[in-house]
Backbone as a ProteinNet text record, in pm:
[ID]
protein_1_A
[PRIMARY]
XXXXXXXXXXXXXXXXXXXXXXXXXXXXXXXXXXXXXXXXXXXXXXXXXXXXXXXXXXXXXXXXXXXXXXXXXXXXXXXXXXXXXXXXXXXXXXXXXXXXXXXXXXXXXXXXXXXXXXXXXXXXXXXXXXXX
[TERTIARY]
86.2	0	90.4	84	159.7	61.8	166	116	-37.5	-44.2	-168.1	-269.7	-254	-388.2	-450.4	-338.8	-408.9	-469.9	-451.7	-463.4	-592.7	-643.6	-797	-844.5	-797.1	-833.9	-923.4	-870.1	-880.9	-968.2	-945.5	-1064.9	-1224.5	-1161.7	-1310.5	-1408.5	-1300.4	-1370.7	-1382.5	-1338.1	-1404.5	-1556.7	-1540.5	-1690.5	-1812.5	-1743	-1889.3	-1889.7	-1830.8	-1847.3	-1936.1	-1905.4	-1974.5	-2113.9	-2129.4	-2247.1	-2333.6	-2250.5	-2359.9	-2365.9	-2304.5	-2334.6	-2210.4	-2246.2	-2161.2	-2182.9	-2224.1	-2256.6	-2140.5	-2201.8	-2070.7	-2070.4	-1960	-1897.4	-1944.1	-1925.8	-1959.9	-2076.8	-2236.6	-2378.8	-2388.4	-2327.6	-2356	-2309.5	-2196	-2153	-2238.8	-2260.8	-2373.9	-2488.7	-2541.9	-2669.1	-2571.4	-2524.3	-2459.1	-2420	-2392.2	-2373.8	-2498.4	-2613.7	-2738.1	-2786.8	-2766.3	-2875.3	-2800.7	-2651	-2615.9	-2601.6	-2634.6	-2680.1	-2864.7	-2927.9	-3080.6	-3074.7	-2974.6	-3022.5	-2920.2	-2837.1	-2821.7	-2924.1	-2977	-3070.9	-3206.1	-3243	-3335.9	-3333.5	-3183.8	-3155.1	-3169.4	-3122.7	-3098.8	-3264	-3354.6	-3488.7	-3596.4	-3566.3	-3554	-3550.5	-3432	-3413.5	-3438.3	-3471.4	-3560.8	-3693.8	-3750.1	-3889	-3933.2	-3811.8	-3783.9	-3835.1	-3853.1	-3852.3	-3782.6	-3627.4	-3554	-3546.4	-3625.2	-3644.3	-3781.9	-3860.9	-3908.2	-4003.7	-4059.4	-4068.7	-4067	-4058.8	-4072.7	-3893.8	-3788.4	-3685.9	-3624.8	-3675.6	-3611.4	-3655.8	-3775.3	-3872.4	-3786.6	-3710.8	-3626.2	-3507.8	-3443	-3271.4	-3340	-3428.8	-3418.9	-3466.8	-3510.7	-3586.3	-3453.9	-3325.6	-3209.5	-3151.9	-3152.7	-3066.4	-3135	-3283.6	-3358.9	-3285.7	-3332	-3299.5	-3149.4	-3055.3	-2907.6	-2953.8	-3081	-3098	-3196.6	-3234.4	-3335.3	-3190.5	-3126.2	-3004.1	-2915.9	-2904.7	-2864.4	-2938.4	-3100.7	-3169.8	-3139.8	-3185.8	-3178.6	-3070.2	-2950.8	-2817	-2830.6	-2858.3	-2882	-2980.3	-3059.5	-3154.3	-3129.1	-3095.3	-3022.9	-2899.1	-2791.9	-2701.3	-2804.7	-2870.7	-2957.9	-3078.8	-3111.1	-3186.2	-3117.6	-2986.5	-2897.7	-2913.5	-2955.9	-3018.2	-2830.2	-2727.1	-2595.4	-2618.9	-2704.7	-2687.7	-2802.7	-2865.1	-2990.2	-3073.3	-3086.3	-3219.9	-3158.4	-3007.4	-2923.3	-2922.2	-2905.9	-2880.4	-3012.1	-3148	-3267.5	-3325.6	-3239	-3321.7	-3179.8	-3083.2	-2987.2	-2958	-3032.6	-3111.2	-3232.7	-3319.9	-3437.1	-3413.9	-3314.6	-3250.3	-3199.5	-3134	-3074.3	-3139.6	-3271.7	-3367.6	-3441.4	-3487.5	-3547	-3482.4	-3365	-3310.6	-3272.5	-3239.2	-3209.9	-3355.5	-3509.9	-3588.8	-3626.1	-3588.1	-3602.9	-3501.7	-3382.6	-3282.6	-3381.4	-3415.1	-3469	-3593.5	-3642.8	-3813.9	-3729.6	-3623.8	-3583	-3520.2	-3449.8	-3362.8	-3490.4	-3613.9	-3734.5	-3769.2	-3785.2	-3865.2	-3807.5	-3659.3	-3569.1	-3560.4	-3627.5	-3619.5	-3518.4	-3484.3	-3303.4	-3346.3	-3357.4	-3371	-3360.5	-3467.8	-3498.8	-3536.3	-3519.1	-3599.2	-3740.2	-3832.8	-3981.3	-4037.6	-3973.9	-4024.1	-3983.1	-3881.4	-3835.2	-3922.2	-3971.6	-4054.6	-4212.7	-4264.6	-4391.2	-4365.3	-4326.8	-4329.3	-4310.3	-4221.9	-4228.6	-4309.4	-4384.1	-4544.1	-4620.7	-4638.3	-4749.4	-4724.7	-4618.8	-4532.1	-4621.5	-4611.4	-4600.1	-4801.8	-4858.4	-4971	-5055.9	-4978	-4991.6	-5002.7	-4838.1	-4848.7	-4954.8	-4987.4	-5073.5	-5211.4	-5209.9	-5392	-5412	-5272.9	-5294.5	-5346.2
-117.7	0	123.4	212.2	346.3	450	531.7	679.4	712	725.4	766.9	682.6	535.5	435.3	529	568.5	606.5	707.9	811	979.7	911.4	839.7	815.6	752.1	640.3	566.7	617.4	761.6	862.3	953.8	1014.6	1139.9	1012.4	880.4	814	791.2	769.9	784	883.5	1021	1164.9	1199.2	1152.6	1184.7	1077.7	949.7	876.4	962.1	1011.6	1076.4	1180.2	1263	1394.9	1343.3	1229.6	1171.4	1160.2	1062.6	1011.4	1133.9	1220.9	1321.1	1458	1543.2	1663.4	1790.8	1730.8	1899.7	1906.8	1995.7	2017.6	1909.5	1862.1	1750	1793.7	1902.9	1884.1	1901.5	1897.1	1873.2	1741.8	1715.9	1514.1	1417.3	1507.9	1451.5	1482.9	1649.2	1682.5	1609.2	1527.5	1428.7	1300.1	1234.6	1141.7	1108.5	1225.8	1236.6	1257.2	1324.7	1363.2	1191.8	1161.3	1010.5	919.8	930.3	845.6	863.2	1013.7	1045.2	1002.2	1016.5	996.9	851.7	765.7	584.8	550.6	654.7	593.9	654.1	730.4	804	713	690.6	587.3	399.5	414.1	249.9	309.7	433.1	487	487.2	531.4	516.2	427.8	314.4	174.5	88.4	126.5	20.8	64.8	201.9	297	215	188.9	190.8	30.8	-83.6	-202	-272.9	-193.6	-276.2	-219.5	-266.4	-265.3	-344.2	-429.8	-478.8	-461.5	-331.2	-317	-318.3	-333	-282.2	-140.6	-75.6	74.4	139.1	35.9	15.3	-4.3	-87.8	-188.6	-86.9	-44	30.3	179.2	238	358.4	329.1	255.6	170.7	176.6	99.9	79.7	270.7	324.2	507.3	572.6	511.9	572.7	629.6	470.4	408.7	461.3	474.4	516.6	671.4	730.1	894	902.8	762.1	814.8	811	711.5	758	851.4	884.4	1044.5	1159	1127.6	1226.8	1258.3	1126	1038.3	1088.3	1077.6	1104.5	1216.4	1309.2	1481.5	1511.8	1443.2	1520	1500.4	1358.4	1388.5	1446.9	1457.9	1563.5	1743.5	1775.4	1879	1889	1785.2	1820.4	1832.1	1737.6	1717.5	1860	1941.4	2024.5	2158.8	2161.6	2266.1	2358.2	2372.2	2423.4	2465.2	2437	2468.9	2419.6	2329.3	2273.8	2338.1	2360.2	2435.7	2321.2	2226	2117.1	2027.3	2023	1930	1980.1	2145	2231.2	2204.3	2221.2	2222.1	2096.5	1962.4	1817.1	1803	1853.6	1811.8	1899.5	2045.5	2087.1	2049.7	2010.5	1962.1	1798.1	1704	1590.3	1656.7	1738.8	1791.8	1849.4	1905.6	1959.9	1829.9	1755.5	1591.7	1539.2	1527.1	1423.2	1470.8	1615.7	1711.7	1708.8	1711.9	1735	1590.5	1493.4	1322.4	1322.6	1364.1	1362.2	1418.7	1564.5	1600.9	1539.2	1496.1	1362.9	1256.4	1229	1082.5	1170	1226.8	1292.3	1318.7	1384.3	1432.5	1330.6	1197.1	1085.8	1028	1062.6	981.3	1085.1	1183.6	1318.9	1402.5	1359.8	1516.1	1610.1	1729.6	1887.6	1923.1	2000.1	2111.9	2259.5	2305.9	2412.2	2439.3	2511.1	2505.4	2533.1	2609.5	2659.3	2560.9	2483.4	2377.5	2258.7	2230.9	2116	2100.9	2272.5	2316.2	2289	2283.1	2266.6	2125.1	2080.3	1935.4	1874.9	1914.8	1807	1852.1	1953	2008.7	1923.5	1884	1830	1656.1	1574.9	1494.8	1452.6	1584.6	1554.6	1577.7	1649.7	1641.7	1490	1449.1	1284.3	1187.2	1200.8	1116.3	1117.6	1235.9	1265.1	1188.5	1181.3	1168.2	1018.5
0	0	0	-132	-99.2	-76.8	-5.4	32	-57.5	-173.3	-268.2	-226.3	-240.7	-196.1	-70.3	87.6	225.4	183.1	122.7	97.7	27	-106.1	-105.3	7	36.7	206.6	315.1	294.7	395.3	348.9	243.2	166	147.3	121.3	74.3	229.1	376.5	506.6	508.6	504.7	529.7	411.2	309.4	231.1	302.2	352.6	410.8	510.3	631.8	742.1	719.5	636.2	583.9	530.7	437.1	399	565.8	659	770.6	845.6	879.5	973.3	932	822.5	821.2	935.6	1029.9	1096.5	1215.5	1307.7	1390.6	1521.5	1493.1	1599.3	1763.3	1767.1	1923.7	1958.7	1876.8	1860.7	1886.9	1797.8	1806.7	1923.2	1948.7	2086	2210.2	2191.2	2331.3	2325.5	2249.5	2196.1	2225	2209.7	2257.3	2406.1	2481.4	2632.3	2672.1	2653.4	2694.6	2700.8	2634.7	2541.4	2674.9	2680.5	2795.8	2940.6	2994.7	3066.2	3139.6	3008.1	2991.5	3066.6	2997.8	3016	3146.1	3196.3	3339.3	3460.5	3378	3482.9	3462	3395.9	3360.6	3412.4	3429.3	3500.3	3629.5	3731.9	3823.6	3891.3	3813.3	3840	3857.7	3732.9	3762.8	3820.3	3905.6	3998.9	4147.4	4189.9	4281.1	4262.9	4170.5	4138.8	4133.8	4103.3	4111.6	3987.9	3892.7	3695	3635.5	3661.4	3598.8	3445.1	3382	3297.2	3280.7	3259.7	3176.4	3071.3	2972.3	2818.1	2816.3	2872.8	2924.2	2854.1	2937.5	2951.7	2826.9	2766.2	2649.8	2507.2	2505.1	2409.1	2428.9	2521.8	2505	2477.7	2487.5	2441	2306.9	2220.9	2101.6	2044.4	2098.5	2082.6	2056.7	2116	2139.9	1970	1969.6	1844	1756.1	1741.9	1625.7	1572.2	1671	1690.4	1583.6	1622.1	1553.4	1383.4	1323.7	1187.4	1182.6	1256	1242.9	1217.1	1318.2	1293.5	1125.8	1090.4	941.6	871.7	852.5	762.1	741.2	867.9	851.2	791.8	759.6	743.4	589.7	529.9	385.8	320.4	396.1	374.8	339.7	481.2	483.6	341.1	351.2	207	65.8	46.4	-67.1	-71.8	-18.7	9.1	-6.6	-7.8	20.4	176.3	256.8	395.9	483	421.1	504	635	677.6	798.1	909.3	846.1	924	1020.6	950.3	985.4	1036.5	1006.3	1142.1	1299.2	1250	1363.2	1464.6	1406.8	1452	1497.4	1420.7	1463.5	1619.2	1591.4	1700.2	1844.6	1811.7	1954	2009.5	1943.5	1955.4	2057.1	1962.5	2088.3	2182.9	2187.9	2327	2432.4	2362.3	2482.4	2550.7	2413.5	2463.8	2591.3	2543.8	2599.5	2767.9	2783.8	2885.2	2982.8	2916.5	2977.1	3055.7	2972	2987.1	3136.4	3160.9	3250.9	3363.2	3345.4	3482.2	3535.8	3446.5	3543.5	3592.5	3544.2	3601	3706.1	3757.9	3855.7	3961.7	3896.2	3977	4064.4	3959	4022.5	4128.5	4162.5	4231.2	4352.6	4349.5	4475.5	4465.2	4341.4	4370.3	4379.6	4465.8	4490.7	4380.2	4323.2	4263.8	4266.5	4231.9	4216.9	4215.1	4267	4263.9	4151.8	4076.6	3940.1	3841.9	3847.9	3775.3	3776	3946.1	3944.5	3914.1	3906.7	3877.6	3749.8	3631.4	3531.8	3456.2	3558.9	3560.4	3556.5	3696.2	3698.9	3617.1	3545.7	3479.2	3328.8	3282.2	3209.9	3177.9	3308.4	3376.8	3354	3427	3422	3267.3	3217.1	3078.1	2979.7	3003.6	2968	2964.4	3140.7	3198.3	3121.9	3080.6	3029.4	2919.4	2836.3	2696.9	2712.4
[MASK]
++++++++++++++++++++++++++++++++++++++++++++++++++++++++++++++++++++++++++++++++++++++++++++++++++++++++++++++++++++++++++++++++++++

């Protein structure tokens, strides 16, 4: 293998990269830490609550994984659309608020101190769910 074969090697892994996800690296990562934050807080609650297994459990692990081709789709979308990264920007704050708001009910449910205005919104949140 010479030098020329790596140099395509390398430009042909940077165009799939850009194909599966061109936007900015540290979005995808803050969605990546949120998502694994979300599912230890979610085992953390779990096992407070004593069903740790679930379908509740099992049905958000697979919600996880989905989300990474919602992420995929949007990005060829976004290139194919021309948008400069608009609708990555918008589907990958949108996980981050998800996944951030998902963190604080599980933290809620487990009694961590909050804030009153934080937890009024919570339950209102909460009792919202319930109705549906």
């Amino acid at each position: 293998m010479n030098e020329n074969e790596i140099a395509i090697q390398i430009d042909n892994l940077e165009t799939f990269r850009n194909f599966i996800y061109g936007g900015d690296m540290a979005l995808l990562y803050a969605v990546l830490v949120f998502m694994c934050i979300d599912i230890l807080t979610g085992w953390a609650k779990a096992l407070k609550n004593g069903n740790l297994w679930s379908k509740k459990s099992v049905y958000g692990a697979g919600r996880k994984f989905l989300v990474l081709f919602v992420v995929i789709i949007a990005n060829i979308l976004d290139s194919i659309l021309n948008l400069n990264g608009a609708l990555i920007i918008a589907i990958m704050f949108y996980y981050i608020a998800t996944e951030g708001l998902s963190i604080l009910e599980n933290l809620a449910e487990m009694n961590v101190p909050f804030p009153k205005a934080v937890k009024d919104k919570l339950e209102v949140l909460k009792e919202k769910e319930e109705g549906q």
